[in-house]
Amino acid sequence: MPDTPADRQPAKRRLRPSGGYRKLRSFQTTTLIYDGTVSFCRRFVSGYSRTQDQMIQAARSGRQNIAEGNRAGAVSTKSELKLTNVARASLEELLLDFEDYLRQNDLPLWDPNGSQAKQVRELGSQIRKAPEGSPLHDPQDAGDRARAKLYAPVLQHEDPAVIANSLICLIHQANYLLDQQLISMEQAFVEGGGFSEQLASARIAERRKKDRSDPTNQTDLSRRSSTKPDPTQQIPKCPICGELMALRTARQGKNEGHQFWGCTQYPDCKGTAPV
């Protein structure tokens, strides 16, 4: 007999969400860069040259490390930051490769504020302005193909200078987006701590919840307190909401490196206390 809705247990959620990288603008932009670089190298860079493989691998790294870092963020802020920064560094390497190609082949490098560069940026604006439900916003394969079709006039051009310069524009856009992601990750780490700190806070909060709801546990706690001090008695309560607090470490500011008590209900409550 199938379970009825009343019989089903509520779905458990991970402490830190992860995934969803396909919806990131940075990932969608680096997909365009990766596909465009593969096509460009096959057409204009000798297959006997190490440069072809290096450019394709740099473009691939710029895309794949965004995905890997996003997934790793479920259990490690440090890994997420590291892998996202690897993606950023790979794109910087690819940027230099395209600039080298233009210089070594005596081809023009577009002015970032020139009309041609603005036309490429305008394609990105078309994606942002597309109505909800448009294929251009689809995070799956259909969206990748729709965005590739939009950029086809510049990324499938007959002139290698047009393709190289267009990819340079896209790399600058992706680098800007990744810089913003890194800033956001760093700020989230400073305010909320790493995975270990959040796991410890969740454990303290769960234990407190069980102690309140289980009368038997309350009796056991009373017995233990008469012979052995309860470790949770040494943990202060939040001065704002009254919940237990967890030890955290300041990552910046005048108290950088020093520990402090932070509310286990963060980010709903931002109460703190000195150690």
PDB file of C-alpha atoms in Angstrom:
ATOM      1  CA  MET A   1       0.000   0.000   0.000  1.00  0.00           C
ATOM      2  CA  PRO A   2       1.553   3.321  -1.005  1.00  0.00           C
ATOM      3  CA  ASP A   3       2.303   5.888   1.615  1.00  0.00           C
ATOM      4  CA  THR A   4      -0.212   8.635   2.044  1.00  0.00           C
ATOM      5  CA  PRO A   5       1.041  12.226   2.339  1.00  0.00           C
ATOM      6  CA  ALA A   6       0.533  12.001   6.105  1.00  0.00           C
ATOM      7  CA  ASP A   7       2.828   8.973   6.258  1.00  0.00           C
ATOM      8  CA  ARG A   8       5.691  10.617   4.441  1.00  0.00           C
ATOM      9  CA  GLN A   9       8.507  12.172   6.399  1.00  0.00           C
ATOM     10  CA  PRO A  10       9.441  15.731   5.428  1.00  0.00           C
ATOM     11  CA  ALA A  11      12.393  15.796   3.059  1.00  0.00           C
ATOM     12  CA  LYS A  12      15.670  16.514   4.778  1.00  0.00           C
ATOM     13  CA  ARG A  13      17.789  19.354   3.477  1.00  0.00           C
ATOM     14  CA  ARG A  14      21.547  19.718   3.451  1.00  0.00           C
ATOM     15  CA  LEU A  15      23.055  22.192   5.869  1.00  0.00           C
ATOM     16  CA  ARG A  16      24.504  24.193   2.988  1.00  0.00           C
ATOM     17  CA  PRO A  17      22.831  24.163  -0.423  1.00  0.00           C
ATOM     18  CA  SER A  18      24.987  23.553  -3.478  1.00  0.00           C
ATOM     19  CA  GLY A  19      24.539  23.068  -7.184  1.00  0.00           C
ATOM     20  CA  GLY A  20      22.567  25.326  -9.462  1.00  0.00           C
ATOM     21  CA  TYR A  21      25.756  26.388 -11.233  1.00  0.00           C
ATOM     22  CA  ARG A  22      24.045  26.108 -14.627  1.00  0.00           C
ATOM     23  CA  LYS A  23      21.971  29.149 -13.698  1.00  0.00           C
ATOM     24  CA  LEU A  24      25.051  31.270 -12.976  1.00  0.00           C
ATOM     25  CA  ARG A  25      25.753  33.913 -15.601  1.00  0.00           C
ATOM     26  CA  SER A  26      29.448  33.210 -15.179  1.00  0.00           C
ATOM     27  CA  PHE A  27      28.947  29.542 -16.080  1.00  0.00           C
ATOM     28  CA  GLN A  28      26.760  30.369 -19.072  1.00  0.00           C
ATOM     29  CA  THR A  29      29.304  32.917 -20.317  1.00  0.00           C
ATOM     30  CA  THR A  30      32.230  30.532 -19.914  1.00  0.00           C
ATOM     31  CA  THR A  31      30.272  27.903 -21.865  1.00  0.00           C
ATOM     32  CA  LEU A  32      30.183  30.351 -24.778  1.00  0.00           C
ATOM     33  CA  ILE A  33      33.904  30.998 -24.309  1.00  0.00           C
ATOM     34  CA  TYR A  34      34.757  27.287 -24.214  1.00  0.00           C
ATOM     35  CA  ASP A  35      32.722  26.419 -27.322  1.00  0.00           C
ATOM     36  CA  GLY A  36      33.991  29.508 -29.166  1.00  0.00           C
ATOM     37  CA  THR A  37      37.615  28.731 -28.277  1.00  0.00           C
ATOM     38  CA  VAL A  38      37.350  25.124 -29.500  1.00  0.00           C
ATOM     39  CA  SER A  39      35.888  26.310 -32.806  1.00  0.00           C
ATOM     40  CA  PHE A  40      38.470  29.098 -33.171  1.00  0.00           C
ATOM     41  CA  CYS A  41      41.438  26.798 -32.487  1.00  0.00           C
ATOM     42  CA  ARG A  42      40.226  24.174 -34.943  1.00  0.00           C
ATOM     43  CA  ARG A  43      39.921  26.804 -37.660  1.00  0.00           C
ATOM     44  CA  PHE A  44      42.863  29.111 -37.076  1.00  0.00           C
ATOM     45  CA  VAL A  45      45.462  27.476 -34.786  1.00  0.00           C
ATOM     46  CA  SER A  46      47.652  24.651 -36.051  1.00  0.00           C
ATOM     47  CA  GLY A  47      46.885  21.266 -34.558  1.00  0.00           C
ATOM     48  CA  TYR A  48      50.639  20.650 -34.380  1.00  0.00           C
ATOM     49  CA  SER A  49      51.053  23.612 -32.030  1.00  0.00           C
ATOM     50  CA  ARG A  50      50.913  23.181 -28.267  1.00  0.00           C
ATOM     51  CA  THR A  51      49.076  26.493 -28.176  1.00  0.00           C
ATOM     52  CA  GLN A  52      45.905  24.904 -29.506  1.00  0.00           C
ATOM     53  CA  ASP A  53      45.720  22.381 -26.671  1.00  0.00           C
ATOM     54  CA  GLN A  54      46.693  24.964 -24.059  1.00  0.00           C
ATOM     55  CA  MET A  55      43.996  27.408 -25.170  1.00  0.00           C
ATOM     56  CA  ILE A  56      41.293  24.732 -25.214  1.00  0.00           C
ATOM     57  CA  GLN A  57      42.339  23.444 -21.794  1.00  0.00           C
ATOM     58  CA  ALA A  58      42.361  26.969 -20.334  1.00  0.00           C
ATOM     59  CA  ALA A  59      38.859  27.589 -21.692  1.00  0.00           C
ATOM     60  CA  ARG A  60      37.678  24.238 -20.339  1.00  0.00           C
ATOM     61  CA  SER A  61      39.210  24.928 -16.916  1.00  0.00           C
ATOM     62  CA  GLY A  62      37.473  28.301 -16.786  1.00  0.00           C
ATOM     63  CA  ARG A  63      34.121  26.546 -17.173  1.00  0.00           C
ATOM     64  CA  GLN A  64      34.543  23.249 -15.342  1.00  0.00           C
ATOM     65  CA  ASN A  65      36.072  24.729 -12.185  1.00  0.00           C
ATOM     66  CA  ILE A  66      33.030  26.946 -11.702  1.00  0.00           C
ATOM     67  CA  ALA A  67      30.872  23.815 -11.620  1.00  0.00           C
ATOM     68  CA  GLU A  68      33.269  21.865  -9.394  1.00  0.00           C
ATOM     69  CA  GLY A  69      33.681  24.761  -6.971  1.00  0.00           C
ATOM     70  CA  ASN A  70      29.944  25.284  -6.764  1.00  0.00           C
ATOM     71  CA  ARG A  71      29.395  21.638  -5.801  1.00  0.00           C
ATOM     72  CA  ALA A  72      32.337  21.606  -3.380  1.00  0.00           C
ATOM     73  CA  GLY A  73      30.807  24.574  -1.549  1.00  0.00           C
ATOM     74  CA  ALA A  74      28.367  22.185   0.140  1.00  0.00           C
ATOM     75  CA  VAL A  75      31.091  21.083   2.553  1.00  0.00           C
ATOM     76  CA  SER A  76      34.012  23.478   2.085  1.00  0.00           C
ATOM     77  CA  THR A  77      34.047  27.215   1.573  1.00  0.00           C
ATOM     78  CA  LYS A  78      37.814  27.007   1.137  1.00  0.00           C
ATOM     79  CA  SER A  79      37.478  24.573  -1.786  1.00  0.00           C
ATOM     80  CA  GLU A  80      34.785  26.674  -3.414  1.00  0.00           C
ATOM     81  CA  LEU A  81      36.944  29.793  -3.208  1.00  0.00           C
ATOM     82  CA  LYS A  82      40.015  27.953  -4.471  1.00  0.00           C
ATOM     83  CA  LEU A  83      38.307  26.349  -7.473  1.00  0.00           C
ATOM     84  CA  THR A  84      36.491  29.538  -8.447  1.00  0.00           C
ATOM     85  CA  ASN A  85      39.801  31.381  -8.338  1.00  0.00           C
ATOM     86  CA  VAL A  86      41.347  28.658 -10.538  1.00  0.00           C
ATOM     87  CA  ALA A  87      38.579  29.332 -13.062  1.00  0.00           C
ATOM     88  CA  ARG A  88      39.364  33.046 -12.896  1.00  0.00           C
ATOM     89  CA  ALA A  89      43.101  32.420 -13.400  1.00  0.00           C
ATOM     90  CA  SER A  90      42.470  30.086 -16.356  1.00  0.00           C
ATOM     91  CA  LEU A  91      40.402  32.741 -18.110  1.00  0.00           C
ATOM     92  CA  GLU A  92      43.177  35.287 -17.543  1.00  0.00           C
ATOM     93  CA  GLU A  93      45.600  32.871 -19.239  1.00  0.00           C
ATOM     94  CA  LEU A  94      43.197  32.458 -22.158  1.00  0.00           C
ATOM     95  CA  LEU A  95      42.819  36.230 -22.449  1.00  0.00           C
ATOM     96  CA  LEU A  96      46.574  36.570 -22.921  1.00  0.00           C
ATOM     97  CA  ASP A  97      46.554  33.805 -25.544  1.00  0.00           C
ATOM     98  CA  PHE A  98      43.990  35.659 -27.662  1.00  0.00           C
ATOM     99  CA  GLU A  99      45.839  38.957 -27.266  1.00  0.00           C
ATOM    100  CA  ASP A 100      49.055  37.173 -28.303  1.00  0.00           C
ATOM    101  CA  TYR A 101      47.320  35.732 -31.372  1.00  0.00           C
ATOM    102  CA  LEU A 102      46.185  39.177 -32.504  1.00  0.00           C
ATOM    103  CA  ARG A 103      49.596  40.763 -31.921  1.00  0.00           C
ATOM    104  CA  GLN A 104      51.602  37.972 -33.530  1.00  0.00           C
ATOM    105  CA  ASN A 105      49.379  37.969 -36.616  1.00  0.00           C
ATOM    106  CA  ASP A 106      49.331  41.760 -36.875  1.00  0.00           C
ATOM    107  CA  LEU A 107      45.582  41.923 -36.300  1.00  0.00           C
ATOM    108  CA  PRO A 108      43.809  44.779 -34.501  1.00  0.00           C
ATOM    109  CA  LEU A 109      42.804  44.647 -30.839  1.00  0.00           C
ATOM    110  CA  TRP A 110      39.458  46.361 -30.376  1.00  0.00           C
ATOM    111  CA  ASP A 111      39.078  49.425 -28.213  1.00  0.00           C
ATOM    112  CA  PRO A 112      36.985  48.309 -25.177  1.00  0.00           C
ATOM    113  CA  ASN A 113      34.852  51.413 -25.666  1.00  0.00           C
ATOM    114  CA  GLY A 114      34.649  51.096 -29.439  1.00  0.00           C
ATOM    115  CA  SER A 115      31.510  50.310 -31.418  1.00  0.00           C
ATOM    116  CA  GLN A 116      32.512  46.702 -32.171  1.00  0.00           C
ATOM    117  CA  ALA A 117      33.073  45.825 -28.512  1.00  0.00           C
ATOM    118  CA  LYS A 118      29.807  47.535 -27.593  1.00  0.00           C
ATOM    119  CA  GLN A 119      27.964  45.396 -30.150  1.00  0.00           C
ATOM    120  CA  VAL A 120      29.257  42.239 -28.459  1.00  0.00           C
ATOM    121  CA  ARG A 121      28.219  43.549 -25.036  1.00  0.00           C
ATOM    122  CA  GLU A 122      24.793  44.353 -26.457  1.00  0.00           C
ATOM    123  CA  LEU A 123      24.300  40.631 -27.170  1.00  0.00           C
ATOM    124  CA  GLY A 124      24.689  40.014 -23.449  1.00  0.00           C
ATOM    125  CA  SER A 125      22.098  42.712 -22.784  1.00  0.00           C
ATOM    126  CA  GLN A 126      19.666  40.881 -25.055  1.00  0.00           C
ATOM    127  CA  ILE A 127      19.964  37.826 -22.817  1.00  0.00           C
ATOM    128  CA  ARG A 128      19.348  39.852 -19.658  1.00  0.00           C
ATOM    129  CA  LYS A 129      16.367  41.645 -21.234  1.00  0.00           C
ATOM    130  CA  ALA A 130      14.790  38.487 -22.670  1.00  0.00           C
ATOM    131  CA  PRO A 131      11.385  37.717 -21.113  1.00  0.00           C
ATOM    132  CA  GLU A 132      11.064  35.046 -18.452  1.00  0.00           C
ATOM    133  CA  GLY A 133      10.683  31.635 -20.041  1.00  0.00           C
ATOM    134  CA  SER A 134      12.811  32.573 -23.041  1.00  0.00           C
ATOM    135  CA  PRO A 135      15.205  29.831 -24.274  1.00  0.00           C
ATOM    136  CA  LEU A 136      18.014  32.329 -23.632  1.00  0.00           C
ATOM    137  CA  HIS A 137      17.413  31.864 -19.893  1.00  0.00           C
ATOM    138  CA  ASP A 138      17.205  28.073 -20.020  1.00  0.00           C
ATOM    139  CA  PRO A 139      20.046  26.675 -17.867  1.00  0.00           C
ATOM    140  CA  GLN A 140      20.139  23.358 -19.728  1.00  0.00           C
ATOM    141  CA  ASP A 141      21.361  22.359 -23.195  1.00  0.00           C
ATOM    142  CA  ALA A 142      18.552  24.216 -24.964  1.00  0.00           C
ATOM    143  CA  GLY A 143      19.723  27.469 -23.366  1.00  0.00           C
ATOM    144  CA  ASP A 144      23.362  26.822 -24.301  1.00  0.00           C
ATOM    145  CA  ARG A 145      22.324  26.316 -27.914  1.00  0.00           C
ATOM    146  CA  ALA A 146      20.087  29.402 -27.930  1.00  0.00           C
ATOM    147  CA  ARG A 147      22.884  31.593 -26.569  1.00  0.00           C
ATOM    148  CA  ALA A 148      25.370  30.101 -29.042  1.00  0.00           C
ATOM    149  CA  LYS A 149      22.963  30.948 -31.884  1.00  0.00           C
ATOM    150  CA  LEU A 150      22.677  34.522 -30.610  1.00  0.00           C
ATOM    151  CA  TYR A 151      26.484  34.936 -30.639  1.00  0.00           C
ATOM    152  CA  ALA A 152      27.006  32.996 -33.901  1.00  0.00           C
ATOM    153  CA  PRO A 153      27.415  36.127 -36.095  1.00  0.00           C
ATOM    154  CA  VAL A 154      30.580  37.072 -34.166  1.00  0.00           C
ATOM    155  CA  LEU A 155      31.848  33.682 -32.956  1.00  0.00           C
ATOM    156  CA  GLN A 156      31.426  31.985 -36.368  1.00  0.00           C
ATOM    157  CA  HIS A 157      32.696  34.963 -38.389  1.00  0.00           C
ATOM    158  CA  GLU A 158      35.061  34.469 -41.336  1.00  0.00           C
ATOM    159  CA  ASP A 159      37.554  36.961 -39.889  1.00  0.00           C
ATOM    160  CA  PRO A 160      39.638  35.471 -37.029  1.00  0.00           C
ATOM    161  CA  ALA A 161      40.164  38.986 -35.629  1.00  0.00           C
ATOM    162  CA  VAL A 162      36.417  39.384 -35.099  1.00  0.00           C
ATOM    163  CA  ILE A 163      36.171  36.036 -33.284  1.00  0.00           C
ATOM    164  CA  ALA A 164      39.267  36.613 -31.132  1.00  0.00           C
ATOM    165  CA  ASN A 165      38.151  40.097 -30.119  1.00  0.00           C
ATOM    166  CA  SER A 166      34.603  38.899 -29.399  1.00  0.00           C
ATOM    167  CA  LEU A 167      35.966  36.153 -27.154  1.00  0.00           C
ATOM    168  CA  ILE A 168      38.164  38.714 -25.410  1.00  0.00           C
ATOM    169  CA  CYS A 169      35.019  40.739 -24.677  1.00  0.00           C
ATOM    170  CA  LEU A 170      33.304  37.640 -23.271  1.00  0.00           C
ATOM    171  CA  ILE A 171      36.350  36.788 -21.135  1.00  0.00           C
ATOM    172  CA  HIS A 172      36.307  40.274 -19.626  1.00  0.00           C
ATOM    173  CA  GLN A 173      32.604  39.817 -18.810  1.00  0.00           C
ATOM    174  CA  ALA A 174      33.205  36.396 -17.240  1.00  0.00           C
ATOM    175  CA  ASN A 175      36.147  37.728 -15.209  1.00  0.00           C
ATOM    176  CA  TYR A 176      34.004  40.535 -13.835  1.00  0.00           C
ATOM    177  CA  LEU A 177      31.264  38.068 -12.859  1.00  0.00           C
ATOM    178  CA  LEU A 178      33.757  35.734 -11.175  1.00  0.00           C
ATOM    179  CA  ASP A 179      35.301  38.626  -9.261  1.00  0.00           C
ATOM    180  CA  GLN A 180      31.842  39.460  -7.911  1.00  0.00           C
ATOM    181  CA  GLN A 181      31.289  35.805  -6.960  1.00  0.00           C
ATOM    182  CA  LEU A 182      34.580  35.667  -5.084  1.00  0.00           C
ATOM    183  CA  ILE A 183      33.744  38.846  -3.166  1.00  0.00           C
ATOM    184  CA  SER A 184      30.337  37.407  -2.251  1.00  0.00           C
ATOM    185  CA  MET A 185      31.867  34.096  -1.097  1.00  0.00           C
ATOM    186  CA  GLU A 186      34.464  35.851   1.026  1.00  0.00           C
ATOM    187  CA  GLN A 187      31.832  38.050   2.665  1.00  0.00           C
ATOM    188  CA  ALA A 188      29.589  35.060   3.364  1.00  0.00           C
ATOM    189  CA  PHE A 189      32.540  33.271   4.973  1.00  0.00           C
ATOM    190  CA  VAL A 190      33.387  36.294   7.124  1.00  0.00           C
ATOM    191  CA  GLU A 191      29.802  36.681   8.321  1.00  0.00           C
ATOM    192  CA  GLY A 192      28.657  33.066   8.576  1.00  0.00           C
ATOM    193  CA  GLY A 193      31.886  31.118   9.067  1.00  0.00           C
ATOM    194  CA  GLY A 194      32.974  27.956   7.311  1.00  0.00           C
ATOM    195  CA  PHE A 195      31.212  24.626   7.056  1.00  0.00           C
ATOM    196  CA  SER A 196      32.749  23.260  10.285  1.00  0.00           C
ATOM    197  CA  GLU A 197      31.536  26.254  12.272  1.00  0.00           C
ATOM    198  CA  GLN A 198      28.059  26.009  10.788  1.00  0.00           C
ATOM    199  CA  LEU A 199      27.933  22.266  11.444  1.00  0.00           C
ATOM    200  CA  ALA A 200      28.895  22.802  15.088  1.00  0.00           C
ATOM    201  CA  SER A 201      26.279  25.527  15.442  1.00  0.00           C
ATOM    202  CA  ALA A 202      23.605  23.291  13.936  1.00  0.00           C
ATOM    203  CA  ARG A 203      24.565  20.471  16.312  1.00  0.00           C
ATOM    204  CA  ILE A 204      24.288  22.751  19.348  1.00  0.00           C
ATOM    205  CA  ALA A 205      20.928  24.070  18.155  1.00  0.00           C
ATOM    206  CA  GLU A 206      19.596  20.539  17.547  1.00  0.00           C
ATOM    207  CA  ARG A 207      20.741  19.339  20.968  1.00  0.00           C
ATOM    208  CA  ARG A 208      19.094  22.294  22.624  1.00  0.00           C
ATOM    209  CA  LYS A 209      15.884  21.587  20.724  1.00  0.00           C
ATOM    210  CA  LYS A 210      15.816  17.950  21.880  1.00  0.00           C
ATOM    211  CA  ASP A 211      16.556  18.916  25.477  1.00  0.00           C
ATOM    212  CA  ARG A 212      13.535  21.218  25.456  1.00  0.00           C
ATOM    213  CA  SER A 213      11.128  18.730  23.861  1.00  0.00           C
ATOM    214  CA  ASP A 214      12.099  15.511  25.702  1.00  0.00           C
ATOM    215  CA  PRO A 215      11.122  15.420  29.409  1.00  0.00           C
ATOM    216  CA  THR A 216      13.200  12.259  29.910  1.00  0.00           C
ATOM    217  CA  ASN A 217      16.225  14.030  28.591  1.00  0.00           C
ATOM    218  CA  GLN A 218      15.573  16.910  30.941  1.00  0.00           C
ATOM    219  CA  THR A 219      15.564  14.440  33.880  1.00  0.00           C
ATOM    220  CA  ASP A 220      18.829  12.907  32.693  1.00  0.00           C
ATOM    221  CA  LEU A 221      20.322  16.352  32.420  1.00  0.00           C
ATOM    222  CA  SER A 222      19.307  17.114  36.023  1.00  0.00           C
ATOM    223  CA  ARG A 223      20.948  13.905  37.245  1.00  0.00           C
ATOM    224  CA  ARG A 224      24.144  14.600  35.344  1.00  0.00           C
ATOM    225  CA  SER A 225      24.283  18.155  36.571  1.00  0.00           C
ATOM    226  CA  SER A 226      24.391  16.966  40.182  1.00  0.00           C
ATOM    227  CA  THR A 227      27.514  14.866  39.563  1.00  0.00           C
ATOM    228  CA  LYS A 228      29.106  16.282  36.422  1.00  0.00           C
ATOM    229  CA  PRO A 229      28.772  19.742  34.898  1.00  0.00           C
ATOM    230  CA  ASP A 230      26.922  19.879  31.582  1.00  0.00           C
ATOM    231  CA  PRO A 231      29.220  21.328  28.860  1.00  0.00           C
ATOM    232  CA  THR A 232      26.315  23.316  27.440  1.00  0.00           C
ATOM    233  CA  GLN A 233      26.058  25.164  30.756  1.00  0.00           C
ATOM    234  CA  GLN A 234      29.363  26.858  29.836  1.00  0.00           C
ATOM    235  CA  ILE A 235      27.985  28.110  26.514  1.00  0.00           C
ATOM    236  CA  PRO A 236      26.467  31.580  26.799  1.00  0.00           C
ATOM    237  CA  LYS A 237      23.055  32.471  25.476  1.00  0.00           C
ATOM    238  CA  CYS A 238      22.566  35.054  22.775  1.00  0.00           C
ATOM    239  CA  PRO A 239      21.894  38.495  24.272  1.00  0.00           C
ATOM    240  CA  ILE A 240      19.361  39.160  21.511  1.00  0.00           C
ATOM    241  CA  CYS A 241      17.274  35.978  21.083  1.00  0.00           C
ATOM    242  CA  GLY A 242      18.331  33.797  24.027  1.00  0.00           C
ATOM    243  CA  GLU A 243      19.530  30.821  21.947  1.00  0.00           C
ATOM    244  CA  LEU A 244      22.868  29.100  22.562  1.00  0.00           C
ATOM    245  CA  MET A 245      25.949  30.545  20.909  1.00  0.00           C
ATOM    246  CA  ALA A 246      28.890  28.950  19.090  1.00  0.00           C
ATOM    247  CA  LEU A 247      32.572  29.836  18.995  1.00  0.00           C
ATOM    248  CA  ARG A 248      33.648  31.592  15.820  1.00  0.00           C
ATOM    249  CA  THR A 249      36.801  33.303  14.595  1.00  0.00           C
ATOM    250  CA  ALA A 250      36.943  36.850  13.231  1.00  0.00           C
ATOM    251  CA  ARG A 251      38.350  36.861   9.695  1.00  0.00           C
ATOM    252  CA  GLN A 252      38.939  40.580   9.300  1.00  0.00           C
ATOM    253  CA  GLY A 253      38.935  43.871  11.144  1.00  0.00           C
ATOM    254  CA  LYS A 254      40.791  44.861  14.303  1.00  0.00           C
ATOM    255  CA  ASN A 255      39.896  41.534  15.972  1.00  0.00           C
ATOM    256  CA  GLU A 256      41.068  39.362  13.077  1.00  0.00           C
ATOM    257  CA  GLY A 257      42.139  35.917  14.313  1.00  0.00           C
ATOM    258  CA  HIS A 258      40.392  36.268  17.672  1.00  0.00           C
ATOM    259  CA  GLN A 259      37.476  34.082  18.751  1.00  0.00           C
ATOM    260  CA  PHE A 260      34.043  35.352  19.695  1.00  0.00           C
ATOM    261  CA  TRP A 261      30.633  33.880  20.470  1.00  0.00           C
ATOM    262  CA  GLY A 262      28.115  34.026  17.606  1.00  0.00           C
ATOM    263  CA  CYS A 263      24.437  33.118  17.753  1.00  0.00           C
ATOM    264  CA  THR A 264      23.585  29.638  16.399  1.00  0.00           C
ATOM    265  CA  GLN A 265      20.530  31.166  14.718  1.00  0.00           C
ATOM    266  CA  TYR A 266      22.678  33.212  12.318  1.00  0.00           C
ATOM    267  CA  PRO A 267      21.792  34.681   9.822  1.00  0.00           C
ATOM    268  CA  ASP A 268      18.315  35.176  11.336  1.00  0.00           C
ATOM    269  CA  CYS A 269      19.978  36.550  14.460  1.00  0.00           C
ATOM    270  CA  LYS A 270      23.323  38.375  14.415  1.00  0.00           C
ATOM    271  CA  GLY A 271      23.930  38.399  18.162  1.00  0.00           C
ATOM    272  CA  THR A 272      27.577  38.224  19.319  1.00  0.00           C
ATOM    273  CA  ALA A 273      29.457  38.186  22.625  1.00  0.00           C
ATOM    274  CA  PRO A 274      33.131  38.326  23.557  1.00  0.00           C
ATOM    275  CA  VAL A 275      34.928  35.198  24.748  1.00  0.00           C
TER     276      VAL A 275
END
